PDB file of C-alpha atoms in Angstrom:
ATOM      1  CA  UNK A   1     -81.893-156.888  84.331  1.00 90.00           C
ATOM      2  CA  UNK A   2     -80.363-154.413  86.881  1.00 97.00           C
ATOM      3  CA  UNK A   3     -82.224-152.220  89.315  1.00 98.00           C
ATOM      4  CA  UNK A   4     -81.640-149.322  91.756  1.00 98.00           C
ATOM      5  CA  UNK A   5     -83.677-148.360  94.805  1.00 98.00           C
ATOM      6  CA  UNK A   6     -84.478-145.301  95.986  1.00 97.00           C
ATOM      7  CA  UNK A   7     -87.143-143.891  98.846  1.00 97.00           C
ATOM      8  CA  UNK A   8     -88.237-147.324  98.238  1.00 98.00           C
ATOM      9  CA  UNK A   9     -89.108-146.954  94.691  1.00 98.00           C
ATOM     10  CA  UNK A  10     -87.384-149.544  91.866  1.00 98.00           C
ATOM     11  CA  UNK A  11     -85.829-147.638  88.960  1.00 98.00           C
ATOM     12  CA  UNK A  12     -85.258-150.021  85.956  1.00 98.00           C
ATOM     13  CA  UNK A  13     -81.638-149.457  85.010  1.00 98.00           C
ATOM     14  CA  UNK A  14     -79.350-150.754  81.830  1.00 98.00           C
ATOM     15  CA  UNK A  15     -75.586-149.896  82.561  1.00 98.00           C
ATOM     16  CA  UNK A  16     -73.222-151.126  79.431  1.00 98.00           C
ATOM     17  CA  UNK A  17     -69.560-150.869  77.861  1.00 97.00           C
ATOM     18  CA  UNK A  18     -66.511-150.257  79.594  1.00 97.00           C
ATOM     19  CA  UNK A  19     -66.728-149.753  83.381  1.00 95.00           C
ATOM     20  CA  UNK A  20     -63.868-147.524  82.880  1.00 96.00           C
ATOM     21  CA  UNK A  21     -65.143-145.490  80.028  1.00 97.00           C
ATOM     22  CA  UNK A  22     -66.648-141.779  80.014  1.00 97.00           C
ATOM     23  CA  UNK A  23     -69.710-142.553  82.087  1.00 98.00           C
ATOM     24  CA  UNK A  24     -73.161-140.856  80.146  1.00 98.00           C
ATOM     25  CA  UNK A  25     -76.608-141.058  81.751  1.00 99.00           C
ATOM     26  CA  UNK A  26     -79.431-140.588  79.211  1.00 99.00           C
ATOM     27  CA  UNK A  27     -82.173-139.325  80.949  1.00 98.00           C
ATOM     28  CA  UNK A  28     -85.839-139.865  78.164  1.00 98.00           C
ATOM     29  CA  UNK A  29     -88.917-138.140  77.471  1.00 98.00           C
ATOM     30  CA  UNK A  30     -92.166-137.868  78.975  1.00 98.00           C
ATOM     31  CA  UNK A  31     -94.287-141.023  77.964  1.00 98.00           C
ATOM     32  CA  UNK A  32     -90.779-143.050  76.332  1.00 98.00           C
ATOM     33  CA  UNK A  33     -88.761-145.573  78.414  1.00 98.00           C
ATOM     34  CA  UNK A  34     -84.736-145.968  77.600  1.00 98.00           C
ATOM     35  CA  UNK A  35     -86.200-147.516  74.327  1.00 98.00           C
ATOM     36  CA  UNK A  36     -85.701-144.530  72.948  1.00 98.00           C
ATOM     37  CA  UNK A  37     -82.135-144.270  72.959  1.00 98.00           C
ATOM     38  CA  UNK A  38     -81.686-147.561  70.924  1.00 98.00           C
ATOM     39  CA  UNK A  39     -80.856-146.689  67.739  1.00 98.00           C
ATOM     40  CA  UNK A  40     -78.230-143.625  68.695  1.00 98.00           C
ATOM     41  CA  UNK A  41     -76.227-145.809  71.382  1.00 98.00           C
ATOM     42  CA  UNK A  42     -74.280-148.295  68.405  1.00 98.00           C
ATOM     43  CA  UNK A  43     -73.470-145.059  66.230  1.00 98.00           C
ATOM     44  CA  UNK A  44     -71.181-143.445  69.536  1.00 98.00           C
ATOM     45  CA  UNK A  45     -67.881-144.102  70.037  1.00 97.00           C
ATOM     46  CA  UNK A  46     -66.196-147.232  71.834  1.00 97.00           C
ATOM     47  CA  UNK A  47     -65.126-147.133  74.740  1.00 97.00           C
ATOM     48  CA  UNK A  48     -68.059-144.995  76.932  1.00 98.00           C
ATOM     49  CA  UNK A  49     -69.796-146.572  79.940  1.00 98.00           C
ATOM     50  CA  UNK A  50     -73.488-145.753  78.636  1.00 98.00           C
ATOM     51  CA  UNK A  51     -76.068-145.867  81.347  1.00 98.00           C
ATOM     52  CA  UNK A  52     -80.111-145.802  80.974  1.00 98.00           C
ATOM     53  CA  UNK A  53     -82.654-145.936  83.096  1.00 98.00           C
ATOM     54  CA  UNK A  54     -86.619-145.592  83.186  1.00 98.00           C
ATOM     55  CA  UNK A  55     -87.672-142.739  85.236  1.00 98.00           C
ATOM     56  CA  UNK A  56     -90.597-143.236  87.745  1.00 98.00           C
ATOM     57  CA  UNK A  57     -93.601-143.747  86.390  1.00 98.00           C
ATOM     58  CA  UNK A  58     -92.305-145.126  83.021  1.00 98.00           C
ATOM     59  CA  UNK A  59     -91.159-148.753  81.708  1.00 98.00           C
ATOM     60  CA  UNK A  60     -90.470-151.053  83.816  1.00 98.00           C
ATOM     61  CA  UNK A  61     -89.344-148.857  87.130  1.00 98.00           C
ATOM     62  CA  UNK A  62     -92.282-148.422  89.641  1.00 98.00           C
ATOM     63  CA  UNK A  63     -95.193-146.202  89.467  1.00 98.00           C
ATOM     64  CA  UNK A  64     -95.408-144.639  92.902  1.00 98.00           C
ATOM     65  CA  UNK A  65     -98.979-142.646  92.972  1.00 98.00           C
ATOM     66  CA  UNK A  66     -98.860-139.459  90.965  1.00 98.00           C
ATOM     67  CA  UNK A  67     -97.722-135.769  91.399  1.00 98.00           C
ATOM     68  CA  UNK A  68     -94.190-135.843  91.186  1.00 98.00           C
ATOM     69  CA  UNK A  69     -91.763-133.088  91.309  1.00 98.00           C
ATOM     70  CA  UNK A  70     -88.588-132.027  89.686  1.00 98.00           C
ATOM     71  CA  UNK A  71     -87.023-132.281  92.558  1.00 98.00           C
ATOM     72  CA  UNK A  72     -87.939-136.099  93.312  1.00 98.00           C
ATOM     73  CA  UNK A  73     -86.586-136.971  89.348  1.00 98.00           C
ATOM     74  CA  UNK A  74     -83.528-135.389  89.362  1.00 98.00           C
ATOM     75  CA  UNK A  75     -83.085-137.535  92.944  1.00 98.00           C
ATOM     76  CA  UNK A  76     -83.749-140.821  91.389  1.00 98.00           C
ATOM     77  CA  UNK A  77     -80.974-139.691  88.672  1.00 98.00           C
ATOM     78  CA  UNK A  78     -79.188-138.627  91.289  1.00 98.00           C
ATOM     79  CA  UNK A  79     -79.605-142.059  93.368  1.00 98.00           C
ATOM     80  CA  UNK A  80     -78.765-144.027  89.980  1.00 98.00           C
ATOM     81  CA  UNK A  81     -75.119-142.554  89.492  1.00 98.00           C
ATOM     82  CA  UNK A  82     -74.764-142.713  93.573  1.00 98.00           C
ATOM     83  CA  UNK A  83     -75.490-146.424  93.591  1.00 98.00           C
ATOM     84  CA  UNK A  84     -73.036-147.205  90.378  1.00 98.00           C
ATOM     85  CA  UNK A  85     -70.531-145.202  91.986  1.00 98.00           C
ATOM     86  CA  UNK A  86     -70.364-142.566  89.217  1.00 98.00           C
ATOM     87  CA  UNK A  87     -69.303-139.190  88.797  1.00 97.00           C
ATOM     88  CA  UNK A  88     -68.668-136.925  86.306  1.00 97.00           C
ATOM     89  CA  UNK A  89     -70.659-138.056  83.974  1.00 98.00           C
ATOM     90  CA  UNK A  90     -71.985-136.460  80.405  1.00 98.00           C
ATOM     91  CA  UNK A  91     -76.021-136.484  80.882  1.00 98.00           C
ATOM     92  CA  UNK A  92     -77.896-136.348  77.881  1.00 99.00           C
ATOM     93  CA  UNK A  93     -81.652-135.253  78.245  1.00 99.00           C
ATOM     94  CA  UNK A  94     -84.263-135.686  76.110  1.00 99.00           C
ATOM     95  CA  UNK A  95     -86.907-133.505  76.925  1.00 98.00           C
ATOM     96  CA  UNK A  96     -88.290-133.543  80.629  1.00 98.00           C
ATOM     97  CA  UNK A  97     -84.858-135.847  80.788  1.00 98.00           C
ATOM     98  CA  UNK A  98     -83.486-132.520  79.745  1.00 98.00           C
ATOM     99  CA  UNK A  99     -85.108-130.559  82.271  1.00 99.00           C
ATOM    100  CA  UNK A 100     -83.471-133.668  84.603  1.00 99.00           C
ATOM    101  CA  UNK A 101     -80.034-132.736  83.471  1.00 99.00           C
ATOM    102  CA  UNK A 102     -80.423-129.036  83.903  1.00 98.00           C
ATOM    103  CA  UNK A 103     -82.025-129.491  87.392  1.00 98.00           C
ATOM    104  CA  UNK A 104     -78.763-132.907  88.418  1.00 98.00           C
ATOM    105  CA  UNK A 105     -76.351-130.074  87.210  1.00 98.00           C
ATOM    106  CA  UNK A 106     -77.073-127.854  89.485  1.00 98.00           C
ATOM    107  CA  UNK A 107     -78.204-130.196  93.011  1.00 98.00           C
ATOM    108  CA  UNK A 108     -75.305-132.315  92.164  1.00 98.00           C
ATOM    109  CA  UNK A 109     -72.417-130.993  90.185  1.00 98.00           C
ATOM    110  CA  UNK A 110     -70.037-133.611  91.900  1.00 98.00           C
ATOM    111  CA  UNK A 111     -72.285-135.924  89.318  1.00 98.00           C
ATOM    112  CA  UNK A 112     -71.957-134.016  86.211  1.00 98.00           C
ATOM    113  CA  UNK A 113     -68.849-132.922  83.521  1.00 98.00           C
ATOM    114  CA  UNK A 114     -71.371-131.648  80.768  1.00 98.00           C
ATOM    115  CA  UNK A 115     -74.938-131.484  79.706  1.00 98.00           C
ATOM    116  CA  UNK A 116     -76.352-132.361  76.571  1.00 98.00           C
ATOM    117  CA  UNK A 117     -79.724-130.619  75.999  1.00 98.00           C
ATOM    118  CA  UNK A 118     -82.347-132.529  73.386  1.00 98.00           C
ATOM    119  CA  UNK A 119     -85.403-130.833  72.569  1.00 98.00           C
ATOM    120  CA  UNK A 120     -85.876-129.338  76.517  1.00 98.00           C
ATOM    121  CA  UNK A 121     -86.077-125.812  78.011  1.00 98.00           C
ATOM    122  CA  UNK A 122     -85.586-124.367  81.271  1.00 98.00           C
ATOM    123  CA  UNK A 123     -89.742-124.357  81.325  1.00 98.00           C
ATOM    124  CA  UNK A 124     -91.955-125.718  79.180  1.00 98.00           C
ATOM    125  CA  UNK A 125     -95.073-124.994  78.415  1.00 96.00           C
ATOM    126  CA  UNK A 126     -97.728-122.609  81.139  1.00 96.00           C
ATOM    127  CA  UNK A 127     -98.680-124.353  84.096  1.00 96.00           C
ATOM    128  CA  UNK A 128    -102.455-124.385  83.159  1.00 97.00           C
ATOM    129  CA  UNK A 129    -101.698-126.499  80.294  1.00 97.00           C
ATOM    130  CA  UNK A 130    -100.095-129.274  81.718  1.00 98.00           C
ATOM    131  CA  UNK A 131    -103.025-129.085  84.638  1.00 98.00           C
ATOM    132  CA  UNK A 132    -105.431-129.633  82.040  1.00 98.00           C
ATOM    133  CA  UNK A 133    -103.367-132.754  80.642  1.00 98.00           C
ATOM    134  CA  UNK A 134    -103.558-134.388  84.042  1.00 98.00           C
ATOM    135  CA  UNK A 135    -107.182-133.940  84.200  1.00 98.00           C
ATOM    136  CA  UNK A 136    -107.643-135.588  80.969  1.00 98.00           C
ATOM    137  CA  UNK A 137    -104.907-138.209  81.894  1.00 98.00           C
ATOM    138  CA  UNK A 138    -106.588-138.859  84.683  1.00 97.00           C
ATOM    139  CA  UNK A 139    -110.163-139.116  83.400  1.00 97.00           C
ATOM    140  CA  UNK A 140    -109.746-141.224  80.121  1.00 97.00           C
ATOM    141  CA  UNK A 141    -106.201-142.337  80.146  1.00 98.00           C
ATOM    142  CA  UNK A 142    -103.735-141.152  77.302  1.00 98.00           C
ATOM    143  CA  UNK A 143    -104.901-143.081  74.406  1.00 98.00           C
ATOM    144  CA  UNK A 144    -107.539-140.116  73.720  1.00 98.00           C
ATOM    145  CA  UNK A 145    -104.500-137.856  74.017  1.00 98.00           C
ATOM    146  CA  UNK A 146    -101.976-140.094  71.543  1.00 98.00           C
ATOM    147  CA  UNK A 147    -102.548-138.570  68.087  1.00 97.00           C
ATOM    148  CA  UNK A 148    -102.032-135.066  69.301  1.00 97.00           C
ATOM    149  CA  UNK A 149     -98.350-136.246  71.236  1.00 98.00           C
ATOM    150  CA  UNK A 150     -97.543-138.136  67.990  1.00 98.00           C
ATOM    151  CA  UNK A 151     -97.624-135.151  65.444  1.00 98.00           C
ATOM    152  CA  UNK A 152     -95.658-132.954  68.169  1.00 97.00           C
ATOM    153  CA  UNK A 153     -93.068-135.819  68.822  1.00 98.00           C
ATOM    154  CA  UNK A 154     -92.556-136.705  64.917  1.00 98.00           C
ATOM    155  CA  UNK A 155     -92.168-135.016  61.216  1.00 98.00           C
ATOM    156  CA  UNK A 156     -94.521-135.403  59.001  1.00 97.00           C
ATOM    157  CA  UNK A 157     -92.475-137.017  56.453  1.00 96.00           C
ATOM    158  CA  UNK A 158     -92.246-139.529  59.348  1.00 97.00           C
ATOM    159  CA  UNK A 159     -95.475-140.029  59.869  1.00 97.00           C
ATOM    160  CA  UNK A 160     -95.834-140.540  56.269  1.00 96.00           C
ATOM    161  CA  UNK A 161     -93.328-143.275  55.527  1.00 97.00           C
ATOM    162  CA  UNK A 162     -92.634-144.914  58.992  1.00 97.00           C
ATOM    163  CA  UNK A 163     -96.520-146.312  59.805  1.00 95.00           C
ATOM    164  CA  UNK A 164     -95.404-149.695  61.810  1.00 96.00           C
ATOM    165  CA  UNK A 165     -92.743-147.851  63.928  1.00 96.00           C
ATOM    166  CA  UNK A 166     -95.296-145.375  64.683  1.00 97.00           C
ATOM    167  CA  UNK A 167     -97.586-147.730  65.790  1.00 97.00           C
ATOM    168  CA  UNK A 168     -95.274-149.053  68.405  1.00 98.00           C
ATOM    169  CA  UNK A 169     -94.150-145.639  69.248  1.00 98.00           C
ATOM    170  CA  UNK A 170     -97.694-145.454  70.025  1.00 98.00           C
ATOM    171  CA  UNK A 171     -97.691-148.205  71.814  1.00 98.00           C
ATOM    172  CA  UNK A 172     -95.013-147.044  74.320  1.00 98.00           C
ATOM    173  CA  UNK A 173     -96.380-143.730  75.185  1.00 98.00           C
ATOM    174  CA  UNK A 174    -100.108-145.043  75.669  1.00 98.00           C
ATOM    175  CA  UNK A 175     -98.927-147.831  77.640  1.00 98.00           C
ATOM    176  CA  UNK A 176     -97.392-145.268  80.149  1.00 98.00           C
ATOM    177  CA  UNK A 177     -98.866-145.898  83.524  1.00 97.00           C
ATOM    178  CA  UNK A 178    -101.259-142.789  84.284  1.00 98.00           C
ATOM    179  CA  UNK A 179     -99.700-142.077  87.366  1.00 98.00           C
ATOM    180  CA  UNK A 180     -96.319-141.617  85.254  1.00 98.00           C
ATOM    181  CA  UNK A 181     -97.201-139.698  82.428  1.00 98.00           C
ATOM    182  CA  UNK A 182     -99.522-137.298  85.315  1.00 98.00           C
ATOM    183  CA  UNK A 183     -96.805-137.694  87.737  1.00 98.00           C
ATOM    184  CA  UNK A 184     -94.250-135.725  85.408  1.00 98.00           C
ATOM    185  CA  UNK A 185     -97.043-133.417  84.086  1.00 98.00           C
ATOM    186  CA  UNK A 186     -97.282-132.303  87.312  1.00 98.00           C
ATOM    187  CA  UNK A 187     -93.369-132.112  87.945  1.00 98.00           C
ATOM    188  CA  UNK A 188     -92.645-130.420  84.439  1.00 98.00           C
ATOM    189  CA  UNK A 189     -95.658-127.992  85.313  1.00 98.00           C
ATOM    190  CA  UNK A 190     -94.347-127.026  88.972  1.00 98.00           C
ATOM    191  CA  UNK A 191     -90.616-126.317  86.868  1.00 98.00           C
ATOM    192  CA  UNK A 192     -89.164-123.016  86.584  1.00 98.00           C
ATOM    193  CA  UNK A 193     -85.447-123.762  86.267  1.00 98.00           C
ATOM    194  CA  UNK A 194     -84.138-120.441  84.352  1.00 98.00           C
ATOM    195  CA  UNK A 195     -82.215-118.908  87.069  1.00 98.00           C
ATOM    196  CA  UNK A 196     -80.429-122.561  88.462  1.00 98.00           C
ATOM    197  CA  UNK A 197     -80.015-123.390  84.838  1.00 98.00           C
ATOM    198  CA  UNK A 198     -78.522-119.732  83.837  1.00 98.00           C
ATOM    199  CA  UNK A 199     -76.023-120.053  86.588  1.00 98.00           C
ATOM    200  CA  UNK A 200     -74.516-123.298  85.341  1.00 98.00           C
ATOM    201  CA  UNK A 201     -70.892-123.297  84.586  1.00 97.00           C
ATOM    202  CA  UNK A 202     -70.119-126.449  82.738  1.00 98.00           C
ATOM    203  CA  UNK A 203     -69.882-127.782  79.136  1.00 98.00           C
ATOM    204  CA  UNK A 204     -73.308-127.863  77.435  1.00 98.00           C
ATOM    205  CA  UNK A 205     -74.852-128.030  74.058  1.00 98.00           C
ATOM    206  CA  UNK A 206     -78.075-128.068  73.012  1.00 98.00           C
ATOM    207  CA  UNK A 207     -80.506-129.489  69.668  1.00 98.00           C
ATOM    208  CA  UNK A 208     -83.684-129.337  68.490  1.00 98.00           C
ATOM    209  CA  UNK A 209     -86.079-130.766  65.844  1.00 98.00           C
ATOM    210  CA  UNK A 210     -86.835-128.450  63.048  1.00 98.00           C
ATOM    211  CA  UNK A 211     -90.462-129.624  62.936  1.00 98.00           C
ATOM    212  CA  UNK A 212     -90.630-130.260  66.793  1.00 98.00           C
ATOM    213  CA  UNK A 213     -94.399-129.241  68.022  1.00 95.00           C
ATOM    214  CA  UNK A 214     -93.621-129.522  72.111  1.00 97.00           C
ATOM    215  CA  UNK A 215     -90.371-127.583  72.166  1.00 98.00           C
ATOM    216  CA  UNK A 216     -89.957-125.382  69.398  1.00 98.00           C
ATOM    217  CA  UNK A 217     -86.235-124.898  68.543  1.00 98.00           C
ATOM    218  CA  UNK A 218     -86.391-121.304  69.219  1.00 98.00           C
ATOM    219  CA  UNK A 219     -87.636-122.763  72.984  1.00 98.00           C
ATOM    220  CA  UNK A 220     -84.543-124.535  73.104  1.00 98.00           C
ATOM    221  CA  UNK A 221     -82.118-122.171  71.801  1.00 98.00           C
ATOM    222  CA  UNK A 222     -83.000-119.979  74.284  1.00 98.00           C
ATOM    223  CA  UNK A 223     -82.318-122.277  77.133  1.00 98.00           C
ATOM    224  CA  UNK A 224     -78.762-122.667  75.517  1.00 98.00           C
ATOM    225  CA  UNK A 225     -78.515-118.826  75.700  1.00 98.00           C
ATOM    226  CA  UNK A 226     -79.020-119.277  79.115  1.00 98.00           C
ATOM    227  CA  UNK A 227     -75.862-120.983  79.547  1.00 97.00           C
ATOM    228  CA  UNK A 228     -73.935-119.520  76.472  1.00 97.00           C
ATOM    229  CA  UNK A 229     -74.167-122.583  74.693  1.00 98.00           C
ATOM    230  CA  UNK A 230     -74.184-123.798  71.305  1.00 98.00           C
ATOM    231  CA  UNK A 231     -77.397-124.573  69.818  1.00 98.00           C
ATOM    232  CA  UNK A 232     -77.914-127.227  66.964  1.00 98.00           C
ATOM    233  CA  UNK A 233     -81.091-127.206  64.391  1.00 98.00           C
ATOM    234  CA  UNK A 234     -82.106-131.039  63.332  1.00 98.00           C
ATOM    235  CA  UNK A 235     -83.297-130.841  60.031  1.00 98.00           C
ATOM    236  CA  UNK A 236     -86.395-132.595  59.369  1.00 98.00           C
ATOM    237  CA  UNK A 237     -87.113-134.234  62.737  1.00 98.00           C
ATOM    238  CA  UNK A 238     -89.320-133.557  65.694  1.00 98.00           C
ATOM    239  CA  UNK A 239     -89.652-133.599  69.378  1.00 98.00           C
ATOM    240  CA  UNK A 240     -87.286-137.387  68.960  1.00 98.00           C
ATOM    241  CA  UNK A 241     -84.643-136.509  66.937  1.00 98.00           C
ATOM    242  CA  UNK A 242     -83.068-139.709  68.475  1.00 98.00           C
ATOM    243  CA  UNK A 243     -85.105-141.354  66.411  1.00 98.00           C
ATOM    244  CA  UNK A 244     -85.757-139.735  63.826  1.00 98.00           C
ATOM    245  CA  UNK A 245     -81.910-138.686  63.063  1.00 98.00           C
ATOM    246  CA  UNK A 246     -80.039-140.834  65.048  1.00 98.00           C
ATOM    247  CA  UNK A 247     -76.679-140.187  62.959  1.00 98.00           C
ATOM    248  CA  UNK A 248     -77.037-136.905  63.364  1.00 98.00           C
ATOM    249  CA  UNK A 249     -77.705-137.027  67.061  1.00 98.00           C
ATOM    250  CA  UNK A 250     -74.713-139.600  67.677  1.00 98.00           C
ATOM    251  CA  UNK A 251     -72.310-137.191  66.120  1.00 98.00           C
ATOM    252  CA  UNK A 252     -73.210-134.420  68.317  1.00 98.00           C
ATOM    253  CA  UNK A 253     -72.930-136.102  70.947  1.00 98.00           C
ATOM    254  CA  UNK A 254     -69.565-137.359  69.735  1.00 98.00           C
ATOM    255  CA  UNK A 255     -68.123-134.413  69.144  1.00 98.00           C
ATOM    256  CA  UNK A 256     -69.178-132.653  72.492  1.00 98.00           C
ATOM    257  CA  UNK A 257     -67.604-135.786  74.281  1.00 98.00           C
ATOM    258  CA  UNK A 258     -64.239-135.228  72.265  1.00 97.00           C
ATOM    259  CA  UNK A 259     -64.328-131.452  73.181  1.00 94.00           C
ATOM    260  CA  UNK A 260     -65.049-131.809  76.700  1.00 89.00           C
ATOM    261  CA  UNK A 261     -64.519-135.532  78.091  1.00 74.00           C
TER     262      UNK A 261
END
């Protein structure tokens, strides 16, 4: 189990293949740890150095008392490549770990080759909403909240015919710490990163869910018009196509790191 400290917070890392290899950071959704990533990471190419971490708040890093900022999570990214002695890496975001990417792109582009953008936008969502989610984080916890994240993050058809991993997708998100899942709320909410994010020069794609309920794909394609990137629609998944499609997300993926890496 490997760790990295920053401002005195403990980020729960995984860092694996070849030390040599085209370094990615994956960077995960609001209420998932690197968990999520598990069934995409076999279906890549040999060869990569492939590098996870929990952000704050989530899995098994520390919980540091809630609101965060954008600024402070794309620091701890920051801090993990600075402490494995990376650069240039490919970050794929997922997400508010897409909104991490976007915002590590632009502090630090000595860190970055390319971007890959999963279900994410330059903002999501008005301010007011995610200030009500913290309230009702904060008053009951997220379990009340759970079935409404669970039809945004999945397709029906999953919901249908996957019950038990559902349940422990479940699981993960309502076993977010409050000051996690309120922490990024609040960070997501305070966001605006059109104009850093429009004045990126690098390699980027993007994807969305067809069915996704958090970040609609036309959300998402217009964050890759931002950057005059390509845009990808994921047929029949949601807000996790990384789950829910992970062949389709591993060859995107592969062929971005082909074209650009």
């Amino acid at each position: 189990m490997k760790t990295v400290i920053h401002n005195n917070i403990v980020l729960h890392i995984r860092d694996e293949g070849r030390r040599n290899g085209v370094p990615v950071l994956f960077a995960n959704s609001l209420g998932t740890d690197l968990r999520v990533w598990d069934a995409v990471l076999p279906l890549l190419p040999d060869g990569l150095r492939l590098i996870r971490y929990d952000k704050r708040g989530h899995g098994l890093s520390d919980a540091p008392p809630a609101p965060y900022t954008m600024d402070a999570l794309v620091a701890d990214a920051a801090a993990v490549l600075d402490e494995l002695q990376v650069t240039k890496a490919v970050i794929v975001g997922l997400s508010i770990g897409g909104m991490i990417a976007q915002g590590l792109a632009h502090a630090r582009p000595d860190l970055v080759r390319g971007i890959v953008l999963m279900d994410t936008a330059a903002r999501i969502g008005p301010e007011q909403m995610w200030t009500d989610r913290i309230k009702a984080v904060h008053d009951n916890g997220i379990a009340p909240l759970a079935d409404g994240v669970l039809a945004r993050w999945f397709a029906p058809a999953f919901h249908r015919d996957h019950a038990g991993q559902l349940a422990v997708w479940r699981n993960m998100l309502c076993r977010t710490t409050r000051d996690g899942y309120a922490g990024c709320c609040a960070a997501i909410a305070g966001a605006d990163l059109t104009e850093a994010t429009r004045a990126l020069d690098l390699p980027a794609i993007a994807m969305a869910g067809s069915e996704d309920g958090a970040t609609p794909p036309e959300l998402v394609r217009a964050t890759a018009d931002l950057m005059g990137a390509p845009f990808h629609l994921i047929d029949g998944a949601g807000h996790l196509p990384c789950v829910e499609n992970p062949a389709r997300v591993a060859a995107l993926i592969a062929t971005f790191l082909k074209e650009t890496a």
